[in-house]
Structures are given as C-alpha cells and as structure tokens.
Short mmCIF file of C-alpha atoms in Angstrom, two decimals:
data_model
loop_
_atom_site.label_atom_id
_atom_site.label_comp_id
_atom_site.label_asym_id
_atom_site.label_seq_id
_atom_site.Cartn_x
_atom_site.Cartn_y
_atom_site.Cartn_z
CA MET A 1478 96.59 129.38 98.30
CA LYS A 1479 99.34 126.74 98.66
CA ILE A 1480 102.92 127.47 97.78
CA LEU A 1481 105.57 124.89 97.11
CA VAL A 1482 109.27 125.97 96.95
CA CYS A 1483 111.72 123.67 95.35
CA THR A 1484 115.34 123.90 96.49
CA ASP A 1485 118.64 122.52 95.41
CA GLY A 1486 120.69 124.60 97.97
CA SER A 1487 121.93 127.05 95.41
CA GLU A 1488 121.99 130.82 95.75
CA SER A 1489 119.08 131.01 93.25
CA SER A 1490 117.05 128.70 95.50
CA LYS A 1491 117.73 131.02 98.46
CA LYS A 1492 116.46 133.94 96.43
CA ALA A 1493 113.34 131.79 95.65
CA TYR A 1494 112.76 131.39 99.35
CA LYS A 1495 112.66 135.18 99.81
CA LYS A 1496 110.33 135.61 96.90
CA ALA A 1497 108.02 132.79 98.13
CA ALA A 1498 107.92 134.47 101.60
CA GLU A 1499 106.88 137.76 99.94
CA ILE A 1500 104.20 136.01 97.96
CA ALA A 1501 102.99 134.05 101.09
CA GLU A 1502 102.76 137.24 103.12
CA GLY A 1503 100.92 139.07 100.41
CA CYS A 1504 98.22 136.51 99.68
CA GLN A 1505 98.03 134.92 103.18
CA ALA A 1506 98.95 131.57 101.89
CA SER A 1507 97.22 128.60 103.63
CA GLU A 1508 100.19 126.26 103.16
CA LEU A 1509 103.82 126.73 102.51
CA ALA A 1510 106.17 123.83 101.86
CA VAL A 1511 109.76 123.53 100.84
CA ILE A 1512 110.91 120.36 99.00
CA HIS A 1513 114.26 118.98 98.14
CA VAL A 1514 114.68 115.86 96.00
CA HIS A 1515 118.03 114.31 95.41
CA GLN A 1516 119.43 111.34 93.66
CA SER A 1517 121.86 109.45 95.91
CA LYS A 1518 125.33 109.10 94.57
CA PHE A 1519 125.65 105.85 96.55
CA GLN A 1520 123.89 103.23 94.41
CA LEU A 1521 125.40 99.89 94.07
CA ALA A 1522 125.93 98.14 90.72
CA THR A 1523 125.77 94.32 90.59
CA THR A 1524 128.43 94.16 87.93
CA LEU A 1525 131.55 96.24 87.29
CA GLY A 1526 133.34 96.03 83.95
CA GLY A 1527 131.19 92.96 83.00
CA ARG A 1528 132.34 91.15 86.13
CA SER A 1529 130.21 90.35 89.14
CA TYR A 1530 131.30 92.30 92.18
CA THR A 1531 130.48 91.46 95.83
CA VAL A 1532 130.39 94.41 98.19
CA THR A 1533 132.15 93.69 101.53
CA GLU A 1534 130.50 94.43 104.81
CA GLU A 1535 132.98 97.16 105.34
CA GLU A 1536 132.19 98.79 102.04
CA LYS A 1537 128.47 98.54 102.81
CA GLU A 1538 129.08 100.30 106.16
CA ILE A 1539 131.13 103.11 104.36
CA ILE A 1540 128.36 103.58 101.88
CA ARG A 1541 125.67 103.65 104.54
CA ARG A 1542 127.61 106.18 106.47
CA LEU A 1543 128.18 108.49 103.48
CA TYR A 1544 124.49 108.24 102.57
CA GLU A 1545 123.43 109.23 106.14
CA GLU A 1546 125.92 112.18 105.97
CA GLU A 1547 124.36 113.22 102.67
CA LYS A 1548 120.88 112.95 104.11
CA GLN A 1549 121.86 115.12 107.08
CA ASP A 1550 123.26 117.78 104.75
CA ARG A 1551 119.98 117.79 102.73
CA ASN A 1552 118.00 118.17 106.07
CA LYS A 1553 120.11 121.06 107.10
CA LEU A 1554 119.42 122.80 103.76
CA LEU A 1555 115.64 122.42 104.45
CA GLU A 1556 115.92 123.56 107.98
CA GLU A 1557 117.65 126.76 106.83
CA ALA A 1558 114.75 127.47 104.45
CA ARG A 1559 112.19 126.70 107.23
CA GLU A 1560 114.01 129.08 109.64
CA LEU A 1561 113.92 131.82 107.06
CA PHE A 1562 110.14 131.52 106.71
CA GLU A 1563 109.68 131.36 110.42
CA GLU A 1564 111.73 134.69 110.88
CA LYS A 1565 109.09 136.24 108.62
CA GLY A 1566 106.24 134.72 110.81
CA LEU A 1567 105.37 132.09 108.23
CA LYS A 1568 104.84 128.47 109.14
CA ALA A 1569 106.39 126.06 106.50
CA ARG A 1570 106.82 122.31 106.37
CA THR A 1571 109.77 120.63 104.82
CA ILE A 1572 109.77 117.60 102.53
CA LEU A 1573 112.87 115.44 101.70
CA LYS A 1574 112.51 112.99 98.94
CA GLU A 1575 114.84 110.73 97.04
CA GLY A 1576 114.52 110.11 93.34
CA HIS A 1577 114.67 111.93 89.99
CA PRO A 1578 113.97 115.50 91.02
CA ALA A 1579 111.65 116.56 88.19
CA HIS A 1580 109.61 113.37 88.24
CA THR A 1581 109.34 113.32 92.07
CA ILE A 1582 108.37 116.97 92.40
CA VAL A 1583 105.63 116.67 89.78
#
C-alpha cells in the first residue's frame, strides 16, 4: 500500500500526519510520501494598470530572494513532517511542487 499525505502546514495537516502514521504502521505501507504544492506569490505581470512595466534588476533580486525564502519555509514544513514519521520508525519521502495545488496533486 502507498500513502500520500498532502500538507499546507495547518494544524489539520499535522493531525493528518499522525493519522497517516497510524495507517502506515497498521498496514505496513510500502511507500509513504508527503507533498506540499504552493502557488508562488511572486509572479511578475508584464503590464500594470494598462501600462507596460519594466522590472529593475534590484526588484528582480528582491523577488528572487523572497521566492527563495518562501521555498525554504516550505521545505522546513516538509522536513517537520518527515521527522514525525521517522520518530515512529517510518521512512517517508518529501515532495515540493509549485503550481495549482489541486491540479498538481492529482
């Protein structure tokens, strides 16, 4: 049996980790994975208010840094889940994707 746990970092997701661990232990799951899919807040538009907008190199660097910080936060979230499973003697892999959560998970 394979188990996929989807997480958004909420308290409900953390409860789902615990339930997934119980199920995995009970049925000796062959694979356990935790996935988090997010839509980046840092997408650039080519127009703003009907006018063309050129992003400066400084603005690009700020956006890149914010994007990387966001990605690190998402990886921490997945690492916490993986550690919870390991504490219970379960090996789990983590998956971080970007896109529309429902479409990407399916």
